[in-house]
PDB file of C-alpha atoms in Angstrom:
ATOM      1  CA  MET D   1       0.033   0.015   0.167  1.00  0.00           C
ATOM      2  CA  ASP D   2       0.929   3.299  -0.798  1.00  0.00           C
ATOM      3  CA  GLU D   3       2.617   4.766   2.239  1.00  0.00           C
ATOM      4  CA  PHE D   4       1.547   8.519   3.343  1.00  0.00           C
ATOM      5  CA  VAL D   5       2.749  11.175   5.006  1.00  0.00           C
ATOM      6  CA  ILE D   6       1.075  12.907   8.656  1.00  0.00           C
ATOM      7  CA  MET D   7       2.066  15.193  10.634  1.00  0.00           C
ATOM      8  CA  GLY D   8       1.917  14.029  14.655  1.00  0.00           C
ATOM      9  CA  LEU D   9       2.737  14.216  17.810  1.00  0.00           C
ATOM     10  CA  VAL D  10       4.424  11.515  20.015  1.00  0.00           C
ATOM     11  CA  LEU D  11       2.307  10.747  23.005  1.00  0.00           C
ATOM     12  CA  GLN D  12       3.840   7.462  24.029  1.00  0.00           C
ATOM     13  CA  GLU D  13       7.284   6.074  23.421  1.00  0.00           C
ATOM     14  CA  ILE D  14       7.643   1.972  24.083  1.00  0.00           C
ATOM     15  CA  GLU D  15      10.330   0.168  23.694  1.00  0.00           C
ATOM     16  CA  TYR D  16      10.688  -3.410  21.662  1.00  0.00           C
ATOM     17  CA  GLY D  17      13.410  -5.041  21.412  1.00  0.00           C
ATOM     18  CA  GLU D  18      17.023  -3.512  22.030  1.00  0.00           C
ATOM     19  CA  ALA D  19      16.247  -0.973  19.591  1.00  0.00           C
ATOM     20  CA  ASP D  20      13.452  -0.581  18.456  1.00  0.00           C
ATOM     21  CA  ARG D  21      10.197   1.325  19.639  1.00  0.00           C
ATOM     22  CA  ILE D  22       6.185   1.170  18.969  1.00  0.00           C
ATOM     23  CA  LEU D  23       4.599   5.073  18.772  1.00  0.00           C
ATOM     24  CA  LYS D  24       1.164   6.216  19.813  1.00  0.00           C
ATOM     25  CA  ILE D  25       0.945   9.121  18.161  1.00  0.00           C
ATOM     26  CA  LEU D  26      -1.778  11.823  17.925  1.00  0.00           C
ATOM     27  CA  THR D  27      -2.953  13.081  14.271  1.00  0.00           C
ATOM     28  CA  ALA D  28      -5.957  15.305  13.146  1.00  0.00           C
ATOM     29  CA  GLU D  29      -6.561  13.696  10.829  1.00  0.00           C
ATOM     30  CA  LYS D  30      -6.388   9.690  11.235  1.00  0.00           C
ATOM     31  CA  GLY D  31      -6.540  10.445  15.588  1.00  0.00           C
ATOM     32  CA  LEU D  32      -4.039   7.910  17.894  1.00  0.00           C
ATOM     33  CA  ILE D  33      -2.389   6.152  15.732  1.00  0.00           C
ATOM     34  CA  SER D  34       0.248   3.770  15.973  1.00  0.00           C
ATOM     35  CA  ALA D  35       3.841   2.675  14.210  1.00  0.00           C
ATOM     36  CA  PHE D  36       6.506   0.375  14.637  1.00  0.00           C
ATOM     37  CA  ALA D  37       9.988   3.057  13.933  1.00  0.00           C
ATOM     38  CA  LYS D  38      12.353   0.680  13.251  1.00  0.00           C
ATOM     39  CA  ASN D  39      16.033   0.696  15.266  1.00  0.00           C
ATOM     40  CA  SER D  40      15.315   4.937  16.926  1.00  0.00           C
ATOM     41  CA  MET D  41      15.815   3.766  19.500  1.00  0.00           C
ATOM     42  CA  ARG D  42      19.789   3.839  18.169  1.00  0.00           C
ATOM     43  CA  LEU D  43      21.538   7.772  18.296  1.00  0.00           C
ATOM     44  CA  THR D  44      22.827   7.791  14.711  1.00  0.00           C
ATOM     45  CA  SER D  45      19.474   6.927  13.205  1.00  0.00           C
ATOM     46  CA  HIS D  46      17.568   8.546  11.530  1.00  0.00           C
ATOM     47  CA  LEU D  47      14.356   8.452  13.326  1.00  0.00           C
ATOM     48  CA  PHE D  48      15.818   9.297  16.884  1.00  0.00           C
ATOM     49  CA  ALA D  49      15.791  12.436  17.603  1.00  0.00           C
ATOM     50  CA  ALA D  50      12.175  12.052  15.778  1.00  0.00           C
ATOM     51  CA  CYS D  51      10.634   9.931  18.206  1.00  0.00           C
ATOM     52  CA  GLY D  52      10.577  10.985  21.300  1.00  0.00           C
ATOM     53  CA  GLN D  53       8.112  11.387  23.514  1.00  0.00           C
ATOM     54  CA  LEU D  54       5.687  15.255  23.123  1.00  0.00           C
ATOM     55  CA  CYS D  55       8.028  15.537  19.700  1.00  0.00           C
ATOM     56  CA  TYR D  56       5.618  16.963  17.580  1.00  0.00           C
ATOM     57  CA  SER D  57       6.956  15.823  13.556  1.00  0.00           C
ATOM     58  CA  GLU D  58       6.550  15.044   9.888  1.00  0.00           C
ATOM     59  CA  PHE D  59       5.888  11.087   9.470  1.00  0.00           C
ATOM     60  CA  VAL D  60       6.177   9.257   6.352  1.00  0.00           C
ATOM     61  CA  LEU D  61       4.195   5.806   7.397  1.00  0.00           C
ATOM     62  CA  ARG D  62       3.674   2.860   5.930  1.00  0.00           C
ATOM     63  CA  PRO D  63       0.403   0.607   6.338  1.00  0.00           C
ATOM     64  CA  GLY D  64       0.220  -2.181   7.353  1.00  0.00           C
ATOM     65  CA  ARG D  65      -0.681  -5.279   5.153  1.00  0.00           C
ATOM     66  CA  ASN D  66      -4.371  -5.717   5.280  1.00  0.00           C
ATOM     67  CA  THR D  67      -6.710  -3.876   7.264  1.00  0.00           C
ATOM     68  CA  GLU D  68      -6.674  -5.534  10.070  1.00  0.00           C
ATOM     69  CA  GLU D  69      -3.322  -4.746  10.942  1.00  0.00           C
ATOM     70  CA  ARG D  70      -3.093  -1.655  12.431  1.00  0.00           C
ATOM     71  CA  MET D  71       0.125  -0.153  13.363  1.00  0.00           C
ATOM     72  CA  TYR D  72       2.353   1.384  10.744  1.00  0.00           C
ATOM     73  CA  THR D  73       5.957   1.667   9.692  1.00  0.00           C
ATOM     74  CA  VAL D  74       7.718   4.731   9.901  1.00  0.00           C
ATOM     75  CA  VAL D  75      10.099   4.928   6.573  1.00  0.00           C
ATOM     76  CA  GLU D  76      10.624   9.222   7.625  1.00  0.00           C
ATOM     77  CA  ALA D  77      10.424  11.270  10.607  1.00  0.00           C
ATOM     78  CA  GLY D  78      11.257  15.029  10.404  1.00  0.00           C
ATOM     79  CA  TYR D  79      11.818  16.719  13.954  1.00  0.00           C
ATOM     80  CA  GLU D  80       9.291  19.974  14.089  1.00  0.00           C
ATOM     81  CA  THR D  81       9.519  21.150  18.024  1.00  0.00           C
ATOM     82  CA  ASP D  82       8.816  18.983  21.093  1.00  0.00           C
ATOM     83  CA  PHE D  83       7.829  20.203  24.366  1.00  0.00           C
ATOM     84  CA  ARG D  84      10.130  18.068  26.629  1.00  0.00           C
ATOM     85  CA  ASN D  85      12.230  21.297  28.616  1.00  0.00           C
ATOM     86  CA  ILE D  86       8.087  21.214  30.302  1.00  0.00           C
ATOM     87  CA  GLY D  87      10.392  19.122  33.339  1.00  0.00           C
ATOM     88  CA  TYR D  88      10.992  22.421  34.533  1.00  0.00           C
ATOM     89  CA  SER D  89       8.854  21.341  37.812  1.00  0.00           C
ATOM     90  CA  PHE D  90       7.750  17.951  38.799  1.00  0.00           C
ATOM     91  CA  GLU D  91       4.278  19.519  38.956  1.00  0.00           C
ATOM     92  CA  ALA D  92       4.733  21.003  35.591  1.00  0.00           C
ATOM     93  CA  GLN D  93       6.074  17.187  34.607  1.00  0.00           C
ATOM     94  CA  GLY D  94       3.013  16.015  36.340  1.00  0.00           C
ATOM     95  CA  VAL D  95      -0.013  17.211  34.686  1.00  0.00           C
ATOM     96  CA  ALA D  96       2.114  17.070  30.987  1.00  0.00           C
ATOM     97  CA  MET D  97       1.907  13.425  31.413  1.00  0.00           C
ATOM     98  CA  TYR D  98      -1.585  13.596  33.747  1.00  0.00           C
ATOM     99  CA  MET D  99      -3.446  15.700  29.704  1.00  0.00           C
ATOM    100  CA  VAL D 100      -0.683  12.475  27.623  1.00  0.00           C
ATOM    101  CA  GLU D 101      -2.323   9.249  29.424  1.00  0.00           C
ATOM    102  CA  PHE D 102      -6.085  11.478  29.353  1.00  0.00           C
ATOM    103  CA  THR D 103      -5.908  11.657  26.004  1.00  0.00           C
ATOM    104  CA  LEU D 104      -4.147   8.440  25.405  1.00  0.00           C
ATOM    105  CA  ALA D 105      -7.654   7.098  27.369  1.00  0.00           C
ATOM    106  CA  LEU D 106     -10.599   8.947  25.124  1.00  0.00           C
ATOM    107  CA  SER D 107     -10.194   5.894  22.230  1.00  0.00           C
ATOM    108  CA  LEU D 108      -9.543   8.521  19.218  1.00  0.00           C
ATOM    109  CA  ALA D 109      -8.171   5.637  17.672  1.00  0.00           C
ATOM    110  CA  GLU D 110      -8.915   6.441  13.854  1.00  0.00           C
ATOM    111  CA  GLN D 111     -10.798   9.122  13.435  1.00  0.00           C
ATOM    112  CA  PRO D 112     -10.387  12.813  13.538  1.00  0.00           C
ATOM    113  CA  ALA D 113      -8.938  14.700  15.852  1.00  0.00           C
ATOM    114  CA  GLU D 114      -8.152  18.033  14.425  1.00  0.00           C
ATOM    115  CA  LYS D 115      -9.280  19.633  18.016  1.00  0.00           C
ATOM    116  CA  GLU D 116      -7.955  17.416  20.122  1.00  0.00           C
ATOM    117  CA  LEU D 117      -4.484  17.350  19.147  1.00  0.00           C
ATOM    118  CA  LYS D 118      -4.780  21.497  19.470  1.00  0.00           C
ATOM    119  CA  LEU D 119      -6.150  21.620  22.243  1.00  0.00           C
ATOM    120  CA  LEU D 120      -3.608  19.290  23.393  1.00  0.00           C
ATOM    121  CA  MET D 121      -0.195  21.158  21.817  1.00  0.00           C
ATOM    122  CA  ASN D 122      -2.413  25.081  23.843  1.00  0.00           C
ATOM    123  CA  CYS D 123      -1.321  22.803  27.499  1.00  0.00           C
ATOM    124  CA  LEU D 124       1.855  21.728  26.605  1.00  0.00           C
ATOM    125  CA  TYR D 125       2.554  25.028  25.237  1.00  0.00           C
ATOM    126  CA  LYS D 126       0.642  27.160  27.953  1.00  0.00           C
ATOM    127  CA  ILE D 127       3.032  24.703  30.152  1.00  0.00           C
ATOM    128  CA  CYS D 128       5.967  25.135  29.142  1.00  0.00           C
ATOM    129  CA  GLN D 129       6.062  29.065  28.739  1.00  0.00           C
ATOM    130  CA  GLN D 130       5.970  29.314  32.405  1.00  0.00           C
ATOM    131  CA  ARG D 131       3.972  32.114  32.818  1.00  0.00           C
ATOM    132  CA  THR D 132       0.875  30.301  33.708  1.00  0.00           C
ATOM    133  CA  ASP D 133       0.199  27.907  36.774  1.00  0.00           C
ATOM    134  CA  PRO D 134      -0.675  24.385  35.717  1.00  0.00           C
ATOM    135  CA  LYS D 135      -3.406  23.983  38.161  1.00  0.00           C
ATOM    136  CA  LEU D 136      -5.431  25.989  35.862  1.00  0.00           C
ATOM    137  CA  VAL D 137      -3.986  24.421  32.629  1.00  0.00           C
ATOM    138  CA  LYS D 138      -4.876  21.375  34.054  1.00  0.00           C
ATOM    139  CA  ALA D 139      -8.578  22.337  34.906  1.00  0.00           C
ATOM    140  CA  VAL D 140      -8.570  24.058  31.485  1.00  0.00           C
ATOM    141  CA  PHE D 141      -7.929  21.634  29.466  1.00  0.00           C
ATOM    142  CA  GLU D 142      -9.848  18.999  31.901  1.00  0.00           C
ATOM    143  CA  LEU D 143     -13.156  20.537  30.557  1.00  0.00           C
ATOM    144  CA  ARG D 144     -12.443  21.840  27.581  1.00  0.00           C
ATOM    145  CA  MET D 145     -11.091  18.278  26.753  1.00  0.00           C
ATOM    146  CA  THR D 146     -14.820  16.421  27.827  1.00  0.00           C
ATOM    147  CA  CYS D 147     -16.655  18.987  25.371  1.00  0.00           C
ATOM    148  CA  GLU D 148     -14.526  17.956  22.289  1.00  0.00           C
ATOM    149  CA  CYS D 149     -15.240  14.969  23.399  1.00  0.00           C
ATOM    150  CA  GLY D 150     -19.300  15.190  23.697  1.00  0.00           C
ATOM    151  CA  PHE D 151     -19.647  15.437  26.957  1.00  0.00           C
ATOM    152  CA  GLN D 152     -20.507  19.575  27.943  1.00  0.00           C
ATOM    153  CA  PRO D 153     -22.110  20.197  30.460  1.00  0.00           C
ATOM    154  CA  GLN D 154     -25.799  22.453  30.824  1.00  0.00           C
ATOM    155  CA  LEU D 155     -24.630  25.722  31.629  1.00  0.00           C
ATOM    156  CA  LEU D 156     -26.374  28.296  30.321  1.00  0.00           C
ATOM    157  CA  CYS D 157     -28.607  27.922  33.490  1.00  0.00           C
ATOM    158  CA  CYS D 158     -30.219  25.562  36.747  1.00  0.00           C
ATOM    159  CA  GLN D 159     -32.011  22.907  35.618  1.00  0.00           C
ATOM    160  CA  GLY D 160     -34.320  22.960  38.231  1.00  0.00           C
ATOM    161  CA  CYS D 161     -35.746  26.670  38.447  1.00  0.00           C
ATOM    162  CA  GLY D 162     -33.822  28.373  35.240  1.00  0.00           C
ATOM    163  CA  ALA D 163     -31.274  31.135  36.989  1.00  0.00           C
ATOM    164  CA  TYR D 164     -28.675  32.479  35.592  1.00  0.00           C
ATOM    165  CA  ASP D 165     -26.836  34.412  38.449  1.00  0.00           C
ATOM    166  CA  GLY D 166     -25.829  33.647  41.817  1.00  0.00           C
ATOM    167  CA  ASP D 167     -23.008  33.016  44.552  1.00  0.00           C
ATOM    168  CA  ARG D 168     -23.225  29.670  44.464  1.00  0.00           C
ATOM    169  CA  PHE D 169     -23.732  26.278  41.999  1.00  0.00           C
ATOM    170  CA  CYS D 170     -23.965  23.105  41.559  1.00  0.00           C
ATOM    171  CA  LEU D 171     -22.892  21.335  38.075  1.00  0.00           C
ATOM    172  CA  ASP D 172     -23.355  17.627  38.789  1.00  0.00           C
ATOM    173  CA  PRO D 173     -20.344  15.837  37.136  1.00  0.00           C
ATOM    174  CA  GLU D 174     -22.377  12.469  36.462  1.00  0.00           C
ATOM    175  CA  ASP D 175     -24.613  14.061  33.715  1.00  0.00           C
ATOM    176  CA  GLY D 176     -23.051  17.685  33.576  1.00  0.00           C
ATOM    177  CA  ARG D 177     -26.838  19.415  35.445  1.00  0.00           C
ATOM    178  CA  LEU D 178     -26.476  22.968  37.101  1.00  0.00           C
ATOM    179  CA  LEU D 179     -28.375  23.703  39.700  1.00  0.00           C
ATOM    180  CA  CYS D 180     -28.197  26.811  42.081  1.00  0.00           C
ATOM    181  CA  ALA D 181     -27.824  26.616  46.141  1.00  0.00           C
ATOM    182  CA  ASP D 182     -31.906  26.339  46.773  1.00  0.00           C
ATOM    183  CA  CYS D 183     -32.504  23.446  44.151  1.00  0.00           C
ATOM    184  CA  ALA D 184     -28.916  21.398  45.003  1.00  0.00           C
ATOM    185  CA  ALA D 185     -30.576  22.297  48.771  1.00  0.00           C
ATOM    186  CA  LYS D 186     -34.113  20.621  47.435  1.00  0.00           C
ATOM    187  CA  GLU D 187     -31.530  17.608  46.082  1.00  0.00           C
ATOM    188  CA  GLY D 188     -29.649  17.207  49.081  1.00  0.00           C
ATOM    189  CA  ARG D 189     -26.442  17.871  46.567  1.00  0.00           C
ATOM    190  CA  ASP D 190     -23.655  20.369  47.748  1.00  0.00           C
ATOM    191  CA  CYS D 191     -22.410  23.289  45.701  1.00  0.00           C
ATOM    192  CA  ASN D 192     -19.505  23.292  44.523  1.00  0.00           C
ATOM    193  CA  LEU D 193     -18.794  26.093  41.900  1.00  0.00           C
ATOM    194  CA  ASP D 194     -19.182  29.995  43.237  1.00  0.00           C
ATOM    195  CA  LYS D 195     -19.504  33.097  40.888  1.00  0.00           C
ATOM    196  CA  GLY D 196     -16.248  33.299  40.430  1.00  0.00           C
ATOM    197  CA  ALA D 197     -15.679  29.752  39.430  1.00  0.00           C
ATOM    198  CA  LEU D 198     -19.193  29.574  37.704  1.00  0.00           C
ATOM    199  CA  PHE D 199     -18.129  32.370  35.050  1.00  0.00           C
ATOM    200  CA  ALA D 200     -15.087  30.323  34.590  1.00  0.00           C
ATOM    201  CA  VAL D 201     -16.092  27.099  33.587  1.00  0.00           C
ATOM    202  CA  ARG D 202     -18.731  28.976  31.089  1.00  0.00           C
ATOM    203  CA  TYR D 203     -15.543  30.678  29.730  1.00  0.00           C
ATOM    204  CA  ILE D 204     -13.508  27.690  29.342  1.00  0.00           C
ATOM    205  CA  CYS D 205     -16.777  25.736  27.935  1.00  0.00           C
ATOM    206  CA  LEU D 206     -18.071  27.546  24.985  1.00  0.00           C
ATOM    207  CA  VAL D 207     -15.039  30.814  24.142  1.00  0.00           C
ATOM    208  CA  GLU D 208     -13.550  29.697  21.176  1.00  0.00           C
ATOM    209  CA  ASP D 209     -10.193  27.914  21.138  1.00  0.00           C
ATOM    210  CA  LYS D 210      -8.148  31.300  20.102  1.00  0.00           C
ATOM    211  CA  LYS D 211      -9.531  32.913  23.133  1.00  0.00           C
ATOM    212  CA  LEU D 212      -9.356  29.617  25.749  1.00  0.00           C
ATOM    213  CA  PHE D 213      -6.937  30.944  28.688  1.00  0.00           C
ATOM    214  CA  GLY D 214      -8.279  35.280  27.617  1.00  0.00           C
ATOM    215  CA  PHE D 215     -10.212  34.944  31.462  1.00  0.00           C
ATOM    216  CA  ARG D 216      -8.596  35.879  35.056  1.00  0.00           C
ATOM    217  CA  ILE D 217     -10.102  33.832  38.416  1.00  0.00           C
ATOM    218  CA  SER D 218      -9.370  34.425  42.137  1.00  0.00           C
ATOM    219  CA  ALA D 219      -7.520  31.977  44.304  1.00  0.00           C
ATOM    220  CA  ALA D 220     -10.777  31.088  45.952  1.00  0.00           C
ATOM    221  CA  SER D 221     -12.639  30.779  42.854  1.00  0.00           C
ATOM    222  CA  ALA D 222      -9.779  29.070  41.271  1.00  0.00           C
ATOM    223  CA  ARG D 223      -9.806  26.277  43.910  1.00  0.00           C
ATOM    224  CA  LEU D 224     -13.592  25.370  43.395  1.00  0.00           C
ATOM    225  CA  LEU D 225     -12.376  25.306  39.473  1.00  0.00           C
ATOM    226  CA  TYR D 226      -9.634  23.387  39.990  1.00  0.00           C
ATOM    227  CA  ALA D 227     -11.703  20.504  42.044  1.00  0.00           C
ATOM    228  CA  ALA D 228     -14.901  20.526  39.960  1.00  0.00           C
ATOM    229  CA  ALA D 229     -12.708  20.144  36.596  1.00  0.00           C
ATOM    230  CA  GLU D 230     -11.182  17.007  37.822  1.00  0.00           C
ATOM    231  CA  GLN D 231     -14.525  16.039  39.744  1.00  0.00           C
ATOM    232  CA  TYR D 232     -16.260  16.201  35.696  1.00  0.00           C
ATOM    233  CA  ALA D 233     -13.482  14.724  33.764  1.00  0.00           C
ATOM    234  CA  LEU D 234     -12.545  12.075  35.777  1.00  0.00           C
ATOM    235  CA  ALA D 235     -16.628  10.797  35.665  1.00  0.00           C
ATOM    236  CA  HIS D 236     -16.032  10.298  32.233  1.00  0.00           C
ATOM    237  CA  MET D 237     -13.005   8.460  32.276  1.00  0.00           C
ATOM    238  CA  ASP D 238     -14.067   4.770  32.637  1.00  0.00           C
ATOM    239  CA  LYS D 239     -10.889   3.600  34.121  1.00  0.00           C
ATOM    240  CA  PRO D 240      -7.884   5.553  36.754  1.00  0.00           C
ATOM    241  CA  LEU D 241      -5.263   7.562  35.917  1.00  0.00           C
ATOM    242  CA  ASN D 242      -1.899   6.487  37.375  1.00  0.00           C
ATOM    243  CA  SER D 243      -0.623   9.767  36.276  1.00  0.00           C
ATOM    244  CA  LEU D 244      -2.609  11.610  38.727  1.00  0.00           C
ATOM    245  CA  LYS D 245      -2.109   9.667  41.439  1.00  0.00           C
ATOM    246  CA  PHE D 246       1.188  10.758  41.380  1.00  0.00           C
ATOM    247  CA  LEU D 247      -0.102  14.522  41.026  1.00  0.00           C
ATOM    248  CA  ARG D 248      -1.577  14.306  43.631  1.00  0.00           C
ATOM    249  CA  SER D 249       1.671  12.725  45.855  1.00  0.00           C
ATOM    250  CA  LEU D 250       3.411  16.307  45.395  1.00  0.00           C
ATOM    251  CA  SER D 251       3.114  18.716  48.101  1.00  0.00           C
ATOM    252  CA  ALA D 252       2.134  21.970  45.647  1.00  0.00           C
ATOM    253  CA  TRP D 253      -0.871  19.853  44.694  1.00  0.00           C
ATOM    254  CA  ASP D 254      -2.374  19.041  48.458  1.00  0.00           C
ATOM    255  CA  PRO D 255      -6.336  19.265  48.276  1.00  0.00           C
ATOM    256  CA  ASP D 256      -5.777  20.638  51.775  1.00  0.00           C
ATOM    257  CA  GLN D 257      -3.680  24.086  50.586  1.00  0.00           C
ATOM    258  CA  ARG D 258      -5.084  26.825  51.778  1.00  0.00           C
ATOM    259  CA  PRO D 259      -5.568  29.301  48.827  1.00  0.00           C
ATOM    260  CA  LYS D 260      -4.147  32.295  49.368  1.00  0.00           C
ATOM    261  CA  LYS D 261      -5.922  35.589  49.086  1.00  0.00           C
ATOM    262  CA  ASP D 262      -5.495  38.100  45.983  1.00  0.00           C
TER     263      ASP D 262
END
């Protein structure tokens, strides 16, 4: 079958034998694909630099010998950019690996994933810039990625009484319903968003891509946002994420840590 050229971000590299790698590559056109990169772990290999984790590269791929074989072979690979300098802190590295594991768990195989790829690369870039709190990047990623995958919450108003504004709201992580404080109390639910956190959730889920990080939030509201975003995202995962255990082991990620006042 004919070879083809495609751009993709290497999410995972698995050692195979002494010098080979199996790559999990996220592409806009074909979603998540697997590719065999022969001898790519050798320093002298022309594939070495382009096949590393978090490298965004141009790949020349050859399809498997039959339609049931979903493994491609890397013929050529040209390095374009990477996010490997994201390891400037354990927190930044942990968030990056969490986003990668989250994306791998979404079952995006062999289907277009342009929005998912763009979102992940945008969030990785934000972490590399070191100007945005990795916790905020994680929350933005969680909410927006679940929306891109068809799980956008119902954010227009309270699903009980129709109220739009209020000091406290509840975002149900299971079904995405928004409830005001009164309606949440009637159902025996605790509120998990204040006014600032609700604004941020609405903004993240509904704004155009280029303005995704164009909002401000207080430290107190941010803490609520982080917890609600994680709850909502994990409610739509069918398995636990090991990278989240690592994040929670960090002192900077202590859920009991009190936010500083602005």
